[in-house]
Short mmCIF file of C-alpha atoms and ligand atoms in Angstrom, two decimals:
data_model
loop_
_atom_site.label_atom_id
_atom_site.label_comp_id
_atom_site.label_asym_id
_atom_site.label_seq_id
_atom_site.Cartn_x
_atom_site.Cartn_y
_atom_site.Cartn_z
CA MET A 12 -21.20 8.16 -0.05
CA ARG A 13 -17.44 7.74 -1.18
CA LYS A 14 -15.54 4.22 -0.81
CA LYS A 15 -13.09 3.81 1.92
CA ILE A 16 -9.88 1.91 0.45
CA VAL A 17 -7.16 0.73 2.32
CA ALA A 18 -4.77 -0.70 -0.28
CA GLY A 19 -1.37 -2.76 0.52
CA ASN A 20 1.39 -2.00 -1.64
CA TRP A 21 3.87 -4.94 -1.61
CA LYS A 22 6.46 -3.32 -3.71
CA CYS A 23 9.37 -5.25 -4.76
CA ASN A 24 8.78 -7.64 -2.11
CA THR A 25 7.53 -11.46 -1.84
CA THR A 26 7.90 -14.35 -4.07
CA ILE A 27 5.22 -15.70 -6.09
CA GLN A 28 4.56 -18.49 -3.66
CA GLU A 29 4.94 -15.95 -0.56
CA GLY A 30 2.65 -13.84 -2.25
CA ILE A 31 0.18 -16.31 -2.45
CA GLU A 32 0.55 -17.47 1.04
CA LEU A 33 0.10 -13.41 2.01
CA ALA A 34 -2.80 -12.59 0.05
CA LYS A 35 -4.71 -15.95 0.98
CA ALA A 36 -4.01 -14.77 5.37
CA VAL A 37 -5.09 -11.19 4.15
CA ASN A 38 -8.40 -12.82 2.41
CA GLU A 39 -9.23 -15.30 5.46
CA LEU A 40 -8.81 -12.52 7.89
CA VAL A 41 -10.83 -9.88 5.53
CA VAL A 42 -13.49 -12.61 5.25
CA THR A 43 -13.98 -13.86 8.92
CA THR A 44 -13.38 -10.54 10.69
CA GLY A 45 -13.01 -7.49 7.93
CA ALA A 46 -15.02 -4.33 7.92
CA LYS A 47 -17.26 -5.08 5.18
CA ASP A 48 -17.76 -1.30 4.09
CA VAL A 49 -13.99 -1.10 3.21
CA VAL A 50 -12.53 -1.77 -0.01
CA VAL A 51 -9.45 -3.48 0.64
CA VAL A 52 -6.81 -4.03 -2.34
CA LEU A 53 -3.30 -5.89 -2.52
CA GLY A 54 -0.82 -3.98 -4.52
CA THR A 55 1.27 -6.89 -6.07
CA PRO A 56 4.22 -7.25 -8.61
CA PHE A 57 2.93 -8.19 -11.96
CA THR A 58 4.02 -11.70 -11.58
CA HIS A 59 1.67 -12.24 -8.76
CA LEU A 60 -1.40 -10.60 -10.48
CA THR A 61 -3.07 -13.89 -11.77
CA SER A 62 -2.35 -15.85 -9.00
CA VAL A 63 -3.65 -13.32 -6.40
CA VAL A 64 -6.44 -12.71 -7.98
CA ALA A 65 -7.53 -16.33 -8.02
CA ALA A 66 -6.36 -16.40 -4.39
CA VAL A 67 -8.65 -14.32 -3.10
CA ASP A 68 -12.44 -13.57 -2.50
CA SER A 69 -13.07 -10.86 -5.22
CA THR A 70 -15.88 -9.69 -3.62
CA ARG A 71 -14.17 -8.53 -0.60
CA VAL A 72 -10.27 -8.28 -1.83
CA GLY A 73 -9.40 -6.47 -5.08
CA VAL A 74 -5.58 -6.53 -6.49
CA ALA A 75 -3.61 -3.93 -8.19
CA ALA A 76 -0.78 -3.67 -10.17
CA GLN A 77 2.00 -1.13 -8.91
CA ASN A 78 2.30 0.08 -12.43
CA CYS A 79 1.63 -0.03 -16.25
CA ALA A 80 3.08 0.65 -19.49
CA ALA A 81 2.78 4.50 -21.01
CA GLU A 82 2.31 2.52 -24.46
CA ALA A 83 -0.49 0.37 -25.54
CA LYS A 84 1.44 -2.27 -26.91
CA GLY A 85 4.46 -3.16 -29.01
CA ALA A 86 8.27 -2.91 -29.11
CA PHE A 87 8.69 -1.84 -25.43
CA THR A 88 10.58 -4.49 -24.20
CA GLY A 89 9.88 -5.38 -20.41
CA GLU A 90 7.05 -3.15 -20.34
CA VAL A 91 3.57 -4.67 -18.87
CA SER A 92 0.74 -2.55 -20.80
CA ALA A 93 -2.85 -1.56 -18.85
CA ALA A 94 -4.68 -4.20 -20.98
CA MET A 95 -2.19 -6.90 -19.75
CA VAL A 96 -3.16 -6.10 -16.30
CA LYS A 97 -6.76 -5.94 -16.62
CA SER A 98 -6.51 -9.47 -18.64
CA THR A 99 -4.87 -10.67 -15.18
CA GLY A 100 -8.43 -9.94 -13.38
CA ALA A 101 -6.82 -7.53 -11.31
CA GLU A 102 -9.21 -3.63 -11.14
CA PHE A 103 -6.74 -1.00 -9.72
CA VAL A 104 -3.32 0.24 -10.48
CA ILE A 105 -1.28 2.55 -8.47
CA LEU A 106 -0.05 5.12 -10.43
CA GLY A 107 2.72 7.99 -9.97
CA HIS A 108 4.36 6.48 -6.49
CA SER A 109 7.08 8.65 -5.62
CA GLU A 110 9.60 5.66 -5.86
CA ARG A 111 8.63 5.40 -9.72
CA ARG A 112 8.84 9.33 -9.94
CA GLU A 113 12.16 9.59 -8.39
CA TYR A 114 13.97 6.33 -9.34
CA TYR A 115 12.20 5.63 -12.72
CA GLY A 116 12.11 8.65 -13.82
CA GLU A 117 8.12 9.19 -14.23
CA THR A 118 7.07 12.33 -15.23
CA SER A 119 3.72 14.33 -15.22
CA ALA A 120 3.67 13.53 -19.21
CA THR A 121 4.32 9.54 -18.65
CA LEU A 122 1.74 9.96 -16.10
CA ASN A 123 -0.71 11.36 -18.50
CA LYS A 124 -0.52 8.48 -20.82
CA LYS A 125 -0.47 6.00 -17.82
CA VAL A 126 -3.45 7.35 -16.33
CA ALA A 127 -5.26 7.39 -19.92
CA LEU A 128 -4.55 3.96 -20.86
CA ALA A 129 -5.69 2.46 -17.65
CA LEU A 130 -8.99 4.19 -17.53
CA ALA A 131 -9.59 3.20 -21.34
CA ASN A 132 -8.99 -0.18 -19.76
CA GLY A 133 -11.06 -0.34 -17.09
CA LEU A 134 -8.54 -0.23 -14.30
CA THR A 135 -9.10 1.94 -11.56
CA PRO A 136 -6.02 4.29 -10.84
CA ILE A 137 -4.76 5.00 -7.72
CA TYR A 138 -3.04 8.09 -8.35
CA CYS A 139 -0.05 9.13 -5.86
CA CYS A 140 1.22 12.83 -5.24
CA GLY A 141 2.95 14.20 -2.51
CA GLU A 142 5.81 16.39 -1.68
CA ALA A 143 9.62 15.83 -0.42
CA LEU A 144 10.71 17.07 2.76
CA SER A 145 12.72 20.30 1.33
CA VAL A 146 9.63 21.15 -0.29
CA ARG A 147 7.43 20.69 3.06
CA GLU A 148 9.90 22.81 5.04
CA ALA A 149 9.76 25.58 2.53
CA ASN A 150 6.22 25.40 3.07
CA GLU A 151 5.12 24.93 -0.26
CA GLN A 152 3.61 21.79 -0.30
CA ASN A 153 -0.09 23.06 -1.31
CA ALA A 154 1.28 24.37 -4.38
CA TYR A 155 3.54 21.35 -5.31
CA VAL A 156 0.83 18.87 -5.30
CA LYS A 157 -1.73 21.43 -6.88
CA THR A 158 0.83 21.52 -9.91
CA GLN A 159 1.31 17.46 -9.63
CA LEU A 160 -2.62 16.98 -10.09
CA GLU A 161 -3.15 19.81 -12.49
CA GLU A 162 -0.23 18.57 -14.87
CA THR A 163 -1.44 15.06 -14.62
CA ILE A 164 -5.29 14.00 -13.88
CA PHE A 165 -6.78 17.48 -14.03
CA ASN A 166 -7.09 17.48 -17.56
CA LEU A 167 -9.38 14.33 -17.45
CA SER A 168 -13.26 14.71 -18.03
CA ALA A 169 -15.03 14.75 -14.94
CA GLU A 170 -16.79 11.70 -15.98
CA ASP A 171 -13.29 9.88 -16.28
CA PHE A 172 -11.82 11.66 -13.01
CA SER A 173 -14.51 10.30 -10.96
CA LYS A 174 -12.98 6.84 -11.62
CA LEU A 175 -9.97 7.22 -9.88
CA ALA A 176 -8.78 7.38 -6.51
CA ILE A 177 -6.09 9.44 -5.20
CA ALA A 178 -3.21 8.84 -2.35
CA TYR A 179 -1.52 11.74 -0.83
CA GLU A 180 1.86 10.43 0.12
CA PRO A 181 4.66 12.94 1.82
CA ILE A 182 7.87 11.43 0.51
CA TRP A 183 9.35 12.09 3.97
CA ALA A 184 6.77 10.15 5.55
CA ILE A 185 7.09 6.72 3.22
CA GLY A 186 8.83 4.07 4.86
CA THR A 187 10.57 6.23 7.34
CA GLY A 188 8.33 5.65 10.36
CA VAL A 189 7.70 8.73 10.08
CA THR A 190 3.99 9.82 10.02
CA ALA A 191 2.35 12.82 8.92
CA SER A 192 0.39 14.39 11.90
CA THR A 193 -3.02 13.63 11.72
CA ALA A 194 -3.42 17.75 11.53
CA GLN A 195 -1.02 17.91 8.53
CA ALA A 196 -2.81 14.73 6.57
CA GLN A 197 -6.33 16.08 6.92
CA GLU A 198 -5.32 19.61 5.98
CA MET A 199 -3.62 18.28 2.61
CA LEU A 200 -6.59 16.37 2.14
CA ALA A 201 -8.89 18.71 2.70
CA PHE A 202 -7.05 21.10 0.32
CA ILE A 203 -6.96 18.21 -2.49
CA ARG A 204 -10.64 17.99 -2.30
CA GLY A 205 -11.13 21.78 -2.23
CA LEU A 206 -9.10 21.97 -5.71
CA ILE A 207 -11.51 19.27 -6.93
CA ALA A 208 -14.31 21.25 -6.06
CA GLU A 209 -13.13 23.98 -8.05
CA LYS A 210 -12.30 21.95 -11.19
CA PHE A 211 -14.69 19.52 -11.39
CA GLY A 212 -17.68 20.75 -8.82
CA LYS A 213 -18.67 19.78 -5.39
CA ALA A 214 -20.51 16.51 -6.15
CA VAL A 215 -17.43 14.73 -7.94
CA ALA A 216 -14.88 16.07 -4.77
CA GLU A 217 -17.55 14.58 -2.44
CA GLU A 218 -17.21 11.36 -4.43
CA THR A 219 -13.95 11.35 -4.68
CA SER A 220 -11.93 8.86 -2.52
CA ILE A 221 -8.60 10.47 -1.13
CA LEU A 222 -6.00 8.13 0.80
CA TYR A 223 -3.31 9.04 3.16
CA GLY A 224 0.13 6.97 2.61
CA GLY A 225 3.33 7.13 4.80
CA SER A 226 4.19 4.89 7.75
CA CYS A 227 0.27 4.25 8.33
CA ASN A 228 0.08 1.43 11.01
CA ALA A 229 -1.99 0.01 13.18
CA LYS A 230 -1.52 2.32 15.88
CA ASN A 231 -1.76 5.51 14.12
CA ALA A 232 -4.67 4.40 11.35
CA ASN A 233 -7.50 5.27 13.97
CA GLU A 234 -6.57 8.52 14.39
CA LEU A 235 -5.84 9.03 10.46
CA PHE A 236 -9.25 7.29 9.47
CA ALA A 237 -11.28 9.59 11.56
CA GLN A 238 -10.48 12.58 9.83
CA PRO A 239 -13.33 14.03 7.72
CA ASP A 240 -11.29 13.87 4.52
CA ILE A 241 -9.55 10.79 4.80
CA ASP A 242 -11.13 8.30 3.03
CA GLY A 243 -8.63 5.24 4.13
CA GLY A 244 -4.86 4.38 3.21
CA LEU A 245 -2.01 3.51 0.82
CA ILE A 246 0.15 1.04 3.01
CA GLY A 247 3.42 0.02 2.23
CA GLY A 248 5.53 -1.89 4.95
CA ALA A 249 2.46 -2.82 6.85
CA SER A 250 0.83 -4.34 4.47
CA LEU A 251 3.17 -7.16 4.11
CA LYS A 252 1.96 -9.35 7.05
CA ALA A 253 -1.71 -9.98 7.29
CA GLU A 254 -1.86 -9.47 11.23
CA ASP A 255 -0.45 -5.68 10.61
CA PHE A 256 -2.75 -5.29 7.55
CA LEU A 257 -6.18 -6.29 9.24
CA PRO A 258 -6.70 -3.64 12.29
CA ILE A 259 -5.62 -1.09 9.58
CA ILE A 260 -8.69 -2.41 7.38
CA ASN A 261 -10.55 -2.44 10.76
CA ALA A 262 -9.30 1.01 11.91
CA TYR A 263 -12.96 2.39 10.72
C1 PEP B 301 4.31 3.67 0.25
O1 PEP B 301 5.09 3.39 -0.06
O2 PEP B 301 3.17 3.66 -0.52
C2 PEP B 301 3.96 3.38 1.83
C3 PEP B 301 2.80 4.58 2.05
O3 PEP B 301 4.72 3.20 2.62
P1 PEP B 301 5.08 2.90 4.13
O4 PEP B 301 3.42 2.48 4.70
O5 PEP B 301 5.69 1.92 4.17
O6 PEP B 301 5.64 4.37 4.53
#
């Protein structure tokens, strides 16, 4: 059965001390009252990875970087490689977040390299896709997301593809308080699963965890996660307080 994943994306928030406190608080709640069949992931800044890995029970809480370099190593000042991320004990890496595409010019070509390096270093990519409001208003979201997938992860072997998770995050829903309706989210995730089935076969499609992200919170997570194709969430704002994050983890 495919995994249910609830992943927090802390973005550029928390000092290292605050991050450790937050991780400990989430860990405590997950260990004592968290749903056992949900994979919980904390997406922290690079600087926090080692400390957060040390602060949590790795059998219940995983740790993710929010990015990695497109090159393996070398003269790339300021970059953090997939191997470096892996060496912290983190197991996941969020790739292709719309904020990275928009503010840091990440293209499909860059993402191809990042996904390949993440996989080669034993990290699980949480690959993000999703359309802007103008694309949704033109009702072109399916074609848009299909192209994103084709250009970045559909060129993988079925074996490599089956190691990653996908997060559909409509840009108009990220940090806006506007959530995609349950029907919109389910429709897109079913569409993505159908594309995976066409490309890699039904068995791979059935095993791929596809998450929804975009203003997901304790109030709407229950309804979203009840949908047949929604295997969890990528959570921004609501992952920054343990007491907001736990109800989302327990929304199944
Ligand atoms: C995100 O940035 O991945 C996200 C889903 O943010 P928020 O939950 O704050 O909309």
